[in-house]
Structures are given as structure tokens and as C-alpha cells.
Short mmCIF file of C-alpha atoms in Angstrom, two decimals:
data_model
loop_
_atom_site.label_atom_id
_atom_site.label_comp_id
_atom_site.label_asym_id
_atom_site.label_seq_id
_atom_site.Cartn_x
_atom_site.Cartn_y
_atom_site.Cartn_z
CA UNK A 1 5.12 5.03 24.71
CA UNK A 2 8.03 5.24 21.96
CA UNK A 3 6.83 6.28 18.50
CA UNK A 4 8.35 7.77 15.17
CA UNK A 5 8.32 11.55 13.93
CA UNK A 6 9.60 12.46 10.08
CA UNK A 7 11.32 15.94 11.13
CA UNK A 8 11.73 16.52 7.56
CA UNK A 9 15.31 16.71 5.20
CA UNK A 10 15.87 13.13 6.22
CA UNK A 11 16.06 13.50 9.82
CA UNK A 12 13.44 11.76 12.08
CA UNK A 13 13.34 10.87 15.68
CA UNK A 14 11.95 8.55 18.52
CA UNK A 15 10.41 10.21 21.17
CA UNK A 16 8.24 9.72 24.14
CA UNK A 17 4.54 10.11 24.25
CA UNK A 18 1.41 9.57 26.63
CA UNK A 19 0.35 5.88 26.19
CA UNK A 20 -3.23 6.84 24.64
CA UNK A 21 -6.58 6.01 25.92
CA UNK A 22 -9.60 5.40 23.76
CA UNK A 23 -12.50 7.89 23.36
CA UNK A 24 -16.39 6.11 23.28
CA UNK A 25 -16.14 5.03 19.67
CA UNK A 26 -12.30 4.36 19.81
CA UNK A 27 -10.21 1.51 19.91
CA UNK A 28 -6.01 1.50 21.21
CA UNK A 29 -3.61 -0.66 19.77
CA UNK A 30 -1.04 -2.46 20.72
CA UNK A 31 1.38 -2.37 17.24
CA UNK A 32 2.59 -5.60 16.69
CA UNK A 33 4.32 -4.85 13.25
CA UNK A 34 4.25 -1.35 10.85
CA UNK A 35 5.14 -1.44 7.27
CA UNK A 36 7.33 1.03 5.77
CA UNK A 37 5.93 2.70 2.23
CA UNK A 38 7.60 4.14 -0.62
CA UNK A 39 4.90 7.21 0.12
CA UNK A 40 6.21 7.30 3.73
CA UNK A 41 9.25 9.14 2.05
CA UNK A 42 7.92 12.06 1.26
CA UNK A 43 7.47 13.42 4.42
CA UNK A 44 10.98 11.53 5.04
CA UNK A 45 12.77 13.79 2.68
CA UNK A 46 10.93 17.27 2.35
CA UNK A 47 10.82 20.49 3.93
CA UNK A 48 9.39 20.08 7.73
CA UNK A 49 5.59 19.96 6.63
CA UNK A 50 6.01 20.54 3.14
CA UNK A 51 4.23 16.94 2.52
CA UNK A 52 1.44 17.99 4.65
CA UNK A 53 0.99 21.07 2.75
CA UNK A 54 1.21 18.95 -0.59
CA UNK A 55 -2.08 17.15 1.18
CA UNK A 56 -3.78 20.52 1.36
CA UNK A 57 -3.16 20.35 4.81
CA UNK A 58 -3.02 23.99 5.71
CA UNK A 59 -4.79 25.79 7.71
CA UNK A 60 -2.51 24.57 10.99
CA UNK A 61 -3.46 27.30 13.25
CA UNK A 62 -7.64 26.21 13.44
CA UNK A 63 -6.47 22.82 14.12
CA UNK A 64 -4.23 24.17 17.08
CA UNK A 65 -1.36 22.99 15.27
CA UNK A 66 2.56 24.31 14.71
CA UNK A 67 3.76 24.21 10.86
CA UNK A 68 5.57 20.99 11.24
CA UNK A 69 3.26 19.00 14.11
CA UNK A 70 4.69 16.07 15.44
CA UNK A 71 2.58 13.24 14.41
CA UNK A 72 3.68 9.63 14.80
CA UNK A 73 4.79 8.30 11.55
CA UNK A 74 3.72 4.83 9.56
CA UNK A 75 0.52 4.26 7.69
CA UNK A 76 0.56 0.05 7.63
CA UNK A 77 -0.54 -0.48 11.23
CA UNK A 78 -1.28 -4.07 12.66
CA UNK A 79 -1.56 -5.37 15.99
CA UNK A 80 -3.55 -6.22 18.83
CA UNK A 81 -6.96 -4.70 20.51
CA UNK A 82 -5.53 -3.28 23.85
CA UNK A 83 -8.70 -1.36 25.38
CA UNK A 84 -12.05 -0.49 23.69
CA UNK A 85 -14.43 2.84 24.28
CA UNK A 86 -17.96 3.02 26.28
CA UNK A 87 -19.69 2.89 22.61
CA UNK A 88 -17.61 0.46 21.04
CA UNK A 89 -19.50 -2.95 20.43
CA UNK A 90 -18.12 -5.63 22.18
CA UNK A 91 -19.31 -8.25 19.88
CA UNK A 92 -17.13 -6.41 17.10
CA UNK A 93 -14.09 -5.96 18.96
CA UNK A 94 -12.78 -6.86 22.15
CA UNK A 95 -9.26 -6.95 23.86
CA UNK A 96 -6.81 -9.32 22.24
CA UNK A 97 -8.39 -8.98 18.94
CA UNK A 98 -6.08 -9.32 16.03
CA UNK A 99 -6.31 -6.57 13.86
CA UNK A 100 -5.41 -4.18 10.76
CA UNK A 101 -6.16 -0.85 10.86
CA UNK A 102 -7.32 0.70 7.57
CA UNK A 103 -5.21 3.95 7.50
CA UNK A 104 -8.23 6.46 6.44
CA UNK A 105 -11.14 7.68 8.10
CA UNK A 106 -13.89 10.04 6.91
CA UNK A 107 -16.85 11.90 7.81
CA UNK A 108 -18.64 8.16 8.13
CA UNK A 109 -22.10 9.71 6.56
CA UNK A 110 -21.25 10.31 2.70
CA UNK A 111 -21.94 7.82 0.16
CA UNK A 112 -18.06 6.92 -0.24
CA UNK A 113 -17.50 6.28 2.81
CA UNK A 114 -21.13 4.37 3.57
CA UNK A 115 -19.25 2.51 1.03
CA UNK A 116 -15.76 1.75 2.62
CA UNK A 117 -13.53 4.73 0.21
CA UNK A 118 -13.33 6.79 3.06
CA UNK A 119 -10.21 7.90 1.78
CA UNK A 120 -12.16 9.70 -0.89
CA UNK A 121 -14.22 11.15 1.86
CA UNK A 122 -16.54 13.90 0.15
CA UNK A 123 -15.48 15.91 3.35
CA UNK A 124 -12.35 14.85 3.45
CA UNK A 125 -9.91 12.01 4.80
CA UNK A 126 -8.09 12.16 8.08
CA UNK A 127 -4.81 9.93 6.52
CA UNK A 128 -3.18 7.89 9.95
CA UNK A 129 0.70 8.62 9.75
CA UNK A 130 0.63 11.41 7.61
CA UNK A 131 -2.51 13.69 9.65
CA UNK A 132 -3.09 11.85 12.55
CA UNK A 133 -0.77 9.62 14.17
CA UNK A 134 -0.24 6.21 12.59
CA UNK A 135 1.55 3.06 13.52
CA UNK A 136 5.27 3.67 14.24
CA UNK A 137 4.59 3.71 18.03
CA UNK A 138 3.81 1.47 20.55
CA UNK A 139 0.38 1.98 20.54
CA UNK A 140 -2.27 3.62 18.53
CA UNK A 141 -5.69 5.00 19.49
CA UNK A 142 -8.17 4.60 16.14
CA UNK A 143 -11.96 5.25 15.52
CA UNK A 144 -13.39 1.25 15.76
CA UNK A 145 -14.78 1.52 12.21
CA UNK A 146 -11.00 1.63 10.70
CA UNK A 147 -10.43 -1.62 12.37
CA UNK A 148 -10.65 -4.93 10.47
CA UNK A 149 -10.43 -8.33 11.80
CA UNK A 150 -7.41 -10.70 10.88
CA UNK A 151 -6.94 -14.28 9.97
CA UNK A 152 -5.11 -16.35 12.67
CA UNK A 153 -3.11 -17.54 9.74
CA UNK A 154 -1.32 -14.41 8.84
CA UNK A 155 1.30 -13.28 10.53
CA UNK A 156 1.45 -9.41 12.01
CA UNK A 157 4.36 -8.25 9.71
CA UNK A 158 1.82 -9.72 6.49
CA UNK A 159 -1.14 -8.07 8.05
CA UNK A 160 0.93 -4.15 8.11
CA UNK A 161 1.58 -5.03 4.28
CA UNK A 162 -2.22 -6.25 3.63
CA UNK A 163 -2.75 -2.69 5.19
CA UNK A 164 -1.37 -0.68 2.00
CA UNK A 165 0.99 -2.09 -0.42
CA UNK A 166 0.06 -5.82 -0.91
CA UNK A 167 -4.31 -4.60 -0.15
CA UNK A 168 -3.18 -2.06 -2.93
CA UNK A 169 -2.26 -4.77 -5.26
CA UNK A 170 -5.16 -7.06 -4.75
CA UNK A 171 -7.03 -4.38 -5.12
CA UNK A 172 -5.99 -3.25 -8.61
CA UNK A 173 -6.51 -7.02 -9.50
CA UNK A 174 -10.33 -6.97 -8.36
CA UNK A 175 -10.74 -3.42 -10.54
CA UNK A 176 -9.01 -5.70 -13.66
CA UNK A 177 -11.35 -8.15 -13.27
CA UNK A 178 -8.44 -10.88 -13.06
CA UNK A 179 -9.58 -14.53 -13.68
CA UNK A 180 -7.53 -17.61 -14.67
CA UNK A 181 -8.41 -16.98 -18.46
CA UNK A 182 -5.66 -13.91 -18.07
CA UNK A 183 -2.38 -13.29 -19.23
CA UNK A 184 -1.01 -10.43 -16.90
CA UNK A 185 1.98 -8.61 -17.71
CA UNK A 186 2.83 -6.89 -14.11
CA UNK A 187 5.28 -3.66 -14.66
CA UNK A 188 7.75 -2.45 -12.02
CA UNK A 189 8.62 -5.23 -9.43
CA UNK A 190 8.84 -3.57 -6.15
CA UNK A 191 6.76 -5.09 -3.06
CA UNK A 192 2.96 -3.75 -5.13
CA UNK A 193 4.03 -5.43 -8.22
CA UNK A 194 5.68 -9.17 -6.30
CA UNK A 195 2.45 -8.90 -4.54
CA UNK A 196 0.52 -8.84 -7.54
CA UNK A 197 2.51 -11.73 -9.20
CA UNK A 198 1.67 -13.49 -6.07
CA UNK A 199 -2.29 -12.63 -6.28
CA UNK A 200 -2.58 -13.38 -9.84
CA UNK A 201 -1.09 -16.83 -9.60
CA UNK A 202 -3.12 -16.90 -6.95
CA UNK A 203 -6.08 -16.17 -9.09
CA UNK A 204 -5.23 -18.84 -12.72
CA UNK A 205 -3.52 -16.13 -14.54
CA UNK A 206 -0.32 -16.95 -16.47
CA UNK A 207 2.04 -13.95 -15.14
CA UNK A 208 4.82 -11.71 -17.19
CA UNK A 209 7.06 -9.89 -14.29
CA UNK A 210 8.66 -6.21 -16.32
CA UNK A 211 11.47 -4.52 -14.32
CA UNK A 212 14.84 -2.66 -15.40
CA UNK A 213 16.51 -4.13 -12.52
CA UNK A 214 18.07 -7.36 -12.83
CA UNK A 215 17.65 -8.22 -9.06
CA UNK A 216 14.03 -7.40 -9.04
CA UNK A 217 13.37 -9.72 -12.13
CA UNK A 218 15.02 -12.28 -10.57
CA UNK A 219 13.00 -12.31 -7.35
CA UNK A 220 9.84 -12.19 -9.18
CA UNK A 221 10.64 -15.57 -11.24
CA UNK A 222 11.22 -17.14 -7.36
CA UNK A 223 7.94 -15.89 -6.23
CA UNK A 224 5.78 -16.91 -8.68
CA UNK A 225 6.05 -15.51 -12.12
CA UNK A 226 5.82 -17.71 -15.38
CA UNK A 227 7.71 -15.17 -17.29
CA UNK A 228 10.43 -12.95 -16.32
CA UNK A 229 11.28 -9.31 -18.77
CA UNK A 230 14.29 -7.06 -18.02
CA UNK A 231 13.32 -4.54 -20.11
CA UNK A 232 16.67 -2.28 -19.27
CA UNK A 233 17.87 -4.93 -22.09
CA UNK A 234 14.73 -6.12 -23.88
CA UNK A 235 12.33 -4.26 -25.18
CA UNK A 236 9.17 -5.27 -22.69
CA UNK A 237 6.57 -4.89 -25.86
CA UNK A 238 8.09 -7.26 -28.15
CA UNK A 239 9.18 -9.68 -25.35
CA UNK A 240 5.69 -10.09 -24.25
CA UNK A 241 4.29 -9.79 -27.84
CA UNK A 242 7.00 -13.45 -28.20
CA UNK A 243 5.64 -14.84 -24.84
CA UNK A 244 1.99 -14.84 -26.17
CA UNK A 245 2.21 -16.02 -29.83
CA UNK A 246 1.75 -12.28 -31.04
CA UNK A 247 -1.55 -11.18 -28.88
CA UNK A 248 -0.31 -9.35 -26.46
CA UNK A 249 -0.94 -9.72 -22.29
CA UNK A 250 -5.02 -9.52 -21.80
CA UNK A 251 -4.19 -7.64 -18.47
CA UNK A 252 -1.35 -4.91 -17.73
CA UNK A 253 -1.00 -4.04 -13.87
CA UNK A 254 1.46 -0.53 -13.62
CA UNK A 255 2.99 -0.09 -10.47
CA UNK A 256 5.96 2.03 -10.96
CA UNK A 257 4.27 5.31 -12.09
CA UNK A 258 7.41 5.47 -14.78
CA UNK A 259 5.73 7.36 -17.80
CA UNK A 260 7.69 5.08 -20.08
CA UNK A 261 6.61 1.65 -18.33
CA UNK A 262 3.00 3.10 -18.19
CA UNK A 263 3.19 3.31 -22.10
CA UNK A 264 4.64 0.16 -22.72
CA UNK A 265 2.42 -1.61 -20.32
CA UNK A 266 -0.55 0.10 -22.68
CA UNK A 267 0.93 -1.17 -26.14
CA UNK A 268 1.76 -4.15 -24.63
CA UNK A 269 -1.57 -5.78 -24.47
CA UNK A 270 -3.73 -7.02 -27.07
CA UNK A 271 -7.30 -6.49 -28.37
CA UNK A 272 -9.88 -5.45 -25.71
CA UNK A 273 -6.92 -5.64 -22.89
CA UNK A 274 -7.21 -3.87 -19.44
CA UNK A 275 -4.85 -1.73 -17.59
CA UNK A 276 -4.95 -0.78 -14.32
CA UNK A 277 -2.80 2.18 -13.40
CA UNK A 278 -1.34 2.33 -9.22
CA UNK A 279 1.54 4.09 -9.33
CA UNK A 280 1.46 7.85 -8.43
CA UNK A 281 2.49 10.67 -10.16
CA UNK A 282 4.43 11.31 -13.51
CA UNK A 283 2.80 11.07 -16.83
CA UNK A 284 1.38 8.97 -19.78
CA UNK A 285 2.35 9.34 -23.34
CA UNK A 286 -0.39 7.41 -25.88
CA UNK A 287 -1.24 7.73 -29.48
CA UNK A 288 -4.70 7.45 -28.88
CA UNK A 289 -6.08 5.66 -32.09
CA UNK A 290 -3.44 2.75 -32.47
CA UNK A 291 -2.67 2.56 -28.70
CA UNK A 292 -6.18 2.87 -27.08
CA UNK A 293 -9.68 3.34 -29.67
CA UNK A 294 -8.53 0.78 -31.82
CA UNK A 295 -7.75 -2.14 -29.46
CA UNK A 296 -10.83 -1.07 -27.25
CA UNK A 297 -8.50 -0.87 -24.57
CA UNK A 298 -9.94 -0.04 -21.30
CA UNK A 299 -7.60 2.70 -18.63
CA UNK A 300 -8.35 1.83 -15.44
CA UNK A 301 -7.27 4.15 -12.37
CA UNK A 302 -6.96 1.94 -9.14
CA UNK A 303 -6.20 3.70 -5.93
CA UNK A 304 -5.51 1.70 -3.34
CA UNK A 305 -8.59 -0.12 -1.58
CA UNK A 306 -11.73 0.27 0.51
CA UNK A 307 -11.90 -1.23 4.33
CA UNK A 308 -14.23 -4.01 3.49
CA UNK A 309 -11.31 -5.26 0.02
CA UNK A 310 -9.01 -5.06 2.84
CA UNK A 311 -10.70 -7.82 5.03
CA UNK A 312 -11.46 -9.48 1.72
CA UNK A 313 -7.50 -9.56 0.87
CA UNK A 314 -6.82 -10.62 4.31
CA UNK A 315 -9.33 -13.58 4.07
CA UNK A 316 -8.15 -14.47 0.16
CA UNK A 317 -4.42 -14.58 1.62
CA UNK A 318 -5.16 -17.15 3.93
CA UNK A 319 -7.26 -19.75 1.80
CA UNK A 320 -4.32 -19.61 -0.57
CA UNK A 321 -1.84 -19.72 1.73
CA UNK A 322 0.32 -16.57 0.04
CA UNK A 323 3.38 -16.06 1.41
CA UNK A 324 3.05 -12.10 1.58
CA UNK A 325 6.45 -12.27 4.44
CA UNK A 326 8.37 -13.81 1.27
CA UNK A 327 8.10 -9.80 0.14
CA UNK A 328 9.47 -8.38 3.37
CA UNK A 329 13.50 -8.02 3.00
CA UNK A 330 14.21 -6.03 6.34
CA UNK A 331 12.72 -6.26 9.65
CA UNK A 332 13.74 -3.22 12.19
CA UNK A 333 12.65 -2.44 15.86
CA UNK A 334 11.34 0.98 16.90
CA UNK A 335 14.81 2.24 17.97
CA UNK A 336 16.91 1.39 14.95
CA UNK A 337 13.80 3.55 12.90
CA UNK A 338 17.06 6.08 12.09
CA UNK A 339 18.76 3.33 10.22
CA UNK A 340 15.65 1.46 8.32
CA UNK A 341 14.77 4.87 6.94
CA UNK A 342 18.22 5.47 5.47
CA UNK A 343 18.66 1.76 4.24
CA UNK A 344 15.45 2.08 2.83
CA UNK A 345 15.58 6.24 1.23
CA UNK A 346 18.26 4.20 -0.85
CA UNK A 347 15.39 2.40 -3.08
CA UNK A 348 18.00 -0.77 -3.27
CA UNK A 349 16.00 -3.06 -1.09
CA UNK A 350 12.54 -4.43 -1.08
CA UNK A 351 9.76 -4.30 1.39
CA UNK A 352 10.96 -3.37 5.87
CA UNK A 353 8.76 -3.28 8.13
CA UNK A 354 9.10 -1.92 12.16
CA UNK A 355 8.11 -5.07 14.61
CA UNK A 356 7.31 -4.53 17.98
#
């Protein structure tokens, strides 16, 4: 088979491995579709393992590994059950199977992952496409509990974005407590946050889309949004402060991990508002009395999703009938993976995805 492998400094390459065959409790897949992430380029652009090191991934030499192993890239699998294990129950999953894969697995016996968090595995997570090999291949051999079933109504390419980005979003929506009563101001507009306008529409809320790029806010008005906010030429706080008569959004969803969005998302909202925080890294800069104490504002940290949201977002996409392709702006094939990386290291574009 033909799969993907970051060699680090922006170089990558596709290379031949041994089709895989399943273990007892494994399943293989036959890709149908794999998503690429904004997280995917890290290990895109560093050092040769640098990422993995960043992951406290280590100690190579116990694992039999080199410093840089070559592990199949792509952490937004989706595709079809090719061959199942000896153990592997064949009421849960048989050949031909549509499926997602969710791209963590754990020790299986702590409490988090009893839970579906696996990727905050008291043990620690195995991460597919970063420490194991993930979905930018042909195939893909996975544990059977990482699988989950998907809706004959979504396509493959919407399943690989369920799988991280878009899952991510509806997931930070669940943690907010979303209803129709909401006003949600969404901040940073790339394929988490238009999936989140789309969700929240979804859901009854009246939705504010906050971006510094023109283009962005322009898409987000065409997929759903009530309001739009360019805030590289508005200020986002008083905008939205306009938009609701002076209260302030009830709901703030931060996807860009911009310490200046973060805080404007925060002073954005009114009395007893809710933020949930998903983008990674930088910083936050509060006054806490005025900003937080005061309004009762409630922080909210959302990372990602567990296996069983997952199937939930899966089965809430298709009795709504969201469009999650509408996000996808570039669709590549394994052997142009050289170019999709480049097109998409340049941050211009929205949401590619690899489609087999």
C-alpha cells in the first residue's frame, strides 16, 4: 500500500508499505477519505521528530524505534471495514462497514477512557498519525474500539472532518451548553469555527461569525451566520455589543488560539456568558474582576471530543442535513500529498482533505 510520511522541514514523501493485517481485537481499513489538520503541520514543518518529542514521545530506543520513525501521516481517517480480527464481534463490525476512526486509543481500563477520553488516557494515548500510523495510506489497521459507525447520509470526505475538526466543534458546543435561547459569537473562521456556525444554527442559536480576514467573513455569512464581524476593521466587542442591543453574545466559541481574539471573545459576552476555549497554544490576557468575577462568566476548556460525541456528531449531522463538504475547499489524491501540503502550509485556504 501507498501512504504519507512528514520527513520533517517541509519535506514529506509517499512510500510503499505492507498492506496490514488485523491482530484479534483489530480492525483494517480501507481509507476512503483523510482530512488534513492545521495540527498535522507541526510535524510538517519541524525538525525530523521534533513534534514527537514535543508529545513526550521519547524514549525511541524501548519502543525499537529510530529518532524520526516513519509513521504514516493523517489523523481524520474514514473509510470502509476491509477485514476484522478472531476477537472482534461480528455483530459490531463486519466487512463493508462504513466507518470513522476516532484517532486515540488508551489503556481501555482507566476511568477516562471507560468513559470515551481516551485521549486523556491516565496511562497515556497512542495518537494515530502522529504515534502510530494514521490515515494517509491506503489502508489502516486500528484496535475495533476506535471505530465508530457512520450514517449512510454522510459522505466519506464529511466523515474524516467529523473525525477532528468539525467533532471538535460540536463538541465545544455540547461543553457550552448551546440551545436556541443563545446568541453565539464564534471567533476565528477557519474550518472549527464554519463548523460551529453550522452546528449552532443547527442548534436555534442566532450566530455572530469574528475573523480578521475578509474572505473568511465572507464565507461564514454564506454558510450560515446571522451576523458577520471583520474585526481587522471593527472592533469585534463593540460590534457585537451593537448586534445585541448592548448585552453582549450569551455564548463565545474561540477557535483561533489568538491571545487577542481569546480576550475579546471574553469581554464580548454579557452577564453570566460562557466561553469555551479550542484553540491551542498562546495566551490569555483578563482583568479578572470586570472581565470574569463580575459578569459570573464561566472559562470553559474544550478539547476536542470523546468516541461516543463523535458518533453523536455523526448522527446530529445527518438529521439536520449539515452540509459539513460545504467546508472542504481542496480535495487531493494520495500522490499529489507533496502539493496539498504546500498549498495548504500557506494558511490561505480552508479545509483539504486526501480521497482515495
Amino acid at each position: 500500500m501507498r501512504g504519507v510520511v512528514f520527513k520533517g522541514d517541509r519535506e514529506l514523501e509517499v512510500t510503499d508499505f505492507p498492506d496490514p493485517t488485523p491482530g484479534p481485537d483489530d480492525v483494517v481499513i480501507e481509507i476512503k477519505a483523510s482530512g488534513l489538520c492545521g495540527s498535522d503541520l507541526k510535524f510538517y514543518r519541524d525538525p525530523p521528530g521534533a513534534a514527537l518529542k514535543a508529545l513526550g514521545f521519547k524514549d525511541f530506543a524501548s519502543r525499537g524505534m529510530d529518532e524520526n520513525p516513519a509513521i504514516i501521516a493523517g489523523h481524520e481517517p474514514c473509510g470502509v471495514v476491509a477485514a476484522v480480527g478472531s476477537n472482534v464481534n461480528q455483530q459490531s463490525f463486519t466487512p463493508g462497514d462504513r466507518v470513522m476512526v476516532f484517532h486515540y486509543d488508551g489503556c481501555g481500563y482507566c476511568d477516562l477512557c471507560r468513559t470515551g477520553w481516551t485521549q486523556m488516557c491516565e496511562q497515556g494515548a497512542t495518537i494515530y498519525g502522529a504515534t502510530a500510523h494514521g490515515g494517509h495510506a491506503t489502508y489502516m489497521v486500528v484496535p475495533a474500539r476506535t471505530l465508530v459507525h457512520m450514517p449512510e447520509e454522510i459522505s466519506f470526505s464529511a466523515g474524516a472532518a467529523i473525525a477532528c475538526g468539525t467533532g471538535t466543534a460540536f463538541g465545544a458546543l455540547k461543553r457550552a451548553d448551546v440551545t436556541g435561547r443563545d446568541t453565539v459569537a464564534v471567533f476565528g473562521l477557519g474550518p472549527i469555527g464554519q463548523s460551529t456556525i453550522q452546528f449552532a444554527t443547527a442548534m436555534g442559536a442566532e450566530v455572530i461569525a469574528v475573523d480578521i480576514a475578509a474572505d473568511r467573513v465572507a464565507r461564514a455569512k454564506e454558510i450560515g451566520a446571522h451576523h458577520i464581524v471583520d474585526s481587522s476593521a471593527t472592533d469585534p466587542i463593540e460590534a457585537i455589543r451593537e448586534i445585541t442591543g448592548g448585552k453582549g453574545a450569551s455564548v463565545a466559541i474561540e477557535t483561533s488560539g489568538a491571545p487577542v481574539a481569546r480576550a475579546a471573545a471574553t469581554r464580548a459576552l454579557g452577564v453570566w456568558g460562557r466561553i469555551a476555549l479550542v484553540g491551542l497554544g498562546g495566551n490569555i490576557d483578563l482583568d479578572v474582576s470586570p472581565d470574569i468575577v463580575i459578569k459570573q462568566i464561566s472559562i470553559i476548556g474544550s478539547y476536542t471530543f470523546s468516541n461516543v460525541g463523535m458518533g453523536e456528531c455523526a448522527r446530529f449531522v445527518a438529521a439536520h442535513g449539515i452540509d459539513v463538504d460545504a467546508v472542504f475547499t481542496d480535495r487531493w489524491n494520495i500522490e499529489d500529498a507533496e502539493q496539498a501540503y504546500k498549498e495548504f502550509d500557506k494558511q490561505t485556504r480552508g479545509k483539504a482533505v486526501i480521497e482515495f
